[in-house]
Amino acid sequence: LDNKIISKALATLQNIYNIDPTELLVGLGPAIGPCHYEVSKDVAEKFSQYSDVAIERDSKIFLDLKKVAQNQFTDLGIQASNIETSTVCTYCQSDTYFSHRKDQTNPVQAMMVVVGINS
């Protein structure tokens, strides 16, 4: 998320389809939650502009990737009310969802993203 994937994707949509970010609806699907996404201090510091994404617990730091994405989308002009976020943690529910952190698969597997445009 710190490689500007979200802003690059939105810029592409704007360039190709002339999309207004205020009209976008965003759905963030299941992902690892802050209950299990432990990171080092230097990783957490990459997101220090967002005060609500790093959680310190038991002398460890956990990152809320969904909040990072929400914040990045709102920074780009997408209304918070237009962002729907799944509460599912893929680590907690690895019997249903893929979790690289839990399963330690190699090569890394990935989930799919679907974008629909009403033209």
Coordinates of C-alpha atoms in Angstrom, one line a residue, residues 25 37 46 52 59 64 74 79 93 100 110 116:
L25 CA -17.9 3.4 -4.9
Y37 CA -0.8 -8.1 10.8
K46 CA 5.8 4.5 6.5
D52 CA -5.4 5.5 13.4
S59 CA 5.2 -4.5 22.9
D64 CA -4.7 -2.0 10.0
T74 CA -10.3 9.6 1.0
Q79 CA -16.1 10.1 0.0
Q93 CA -10.8 -17.2 8.8
H100 CA -0.2 -15.9 3.1
A110 CA -3.3 -13.6 -4.7
G116 CA -17.0 -2.2 -13.1

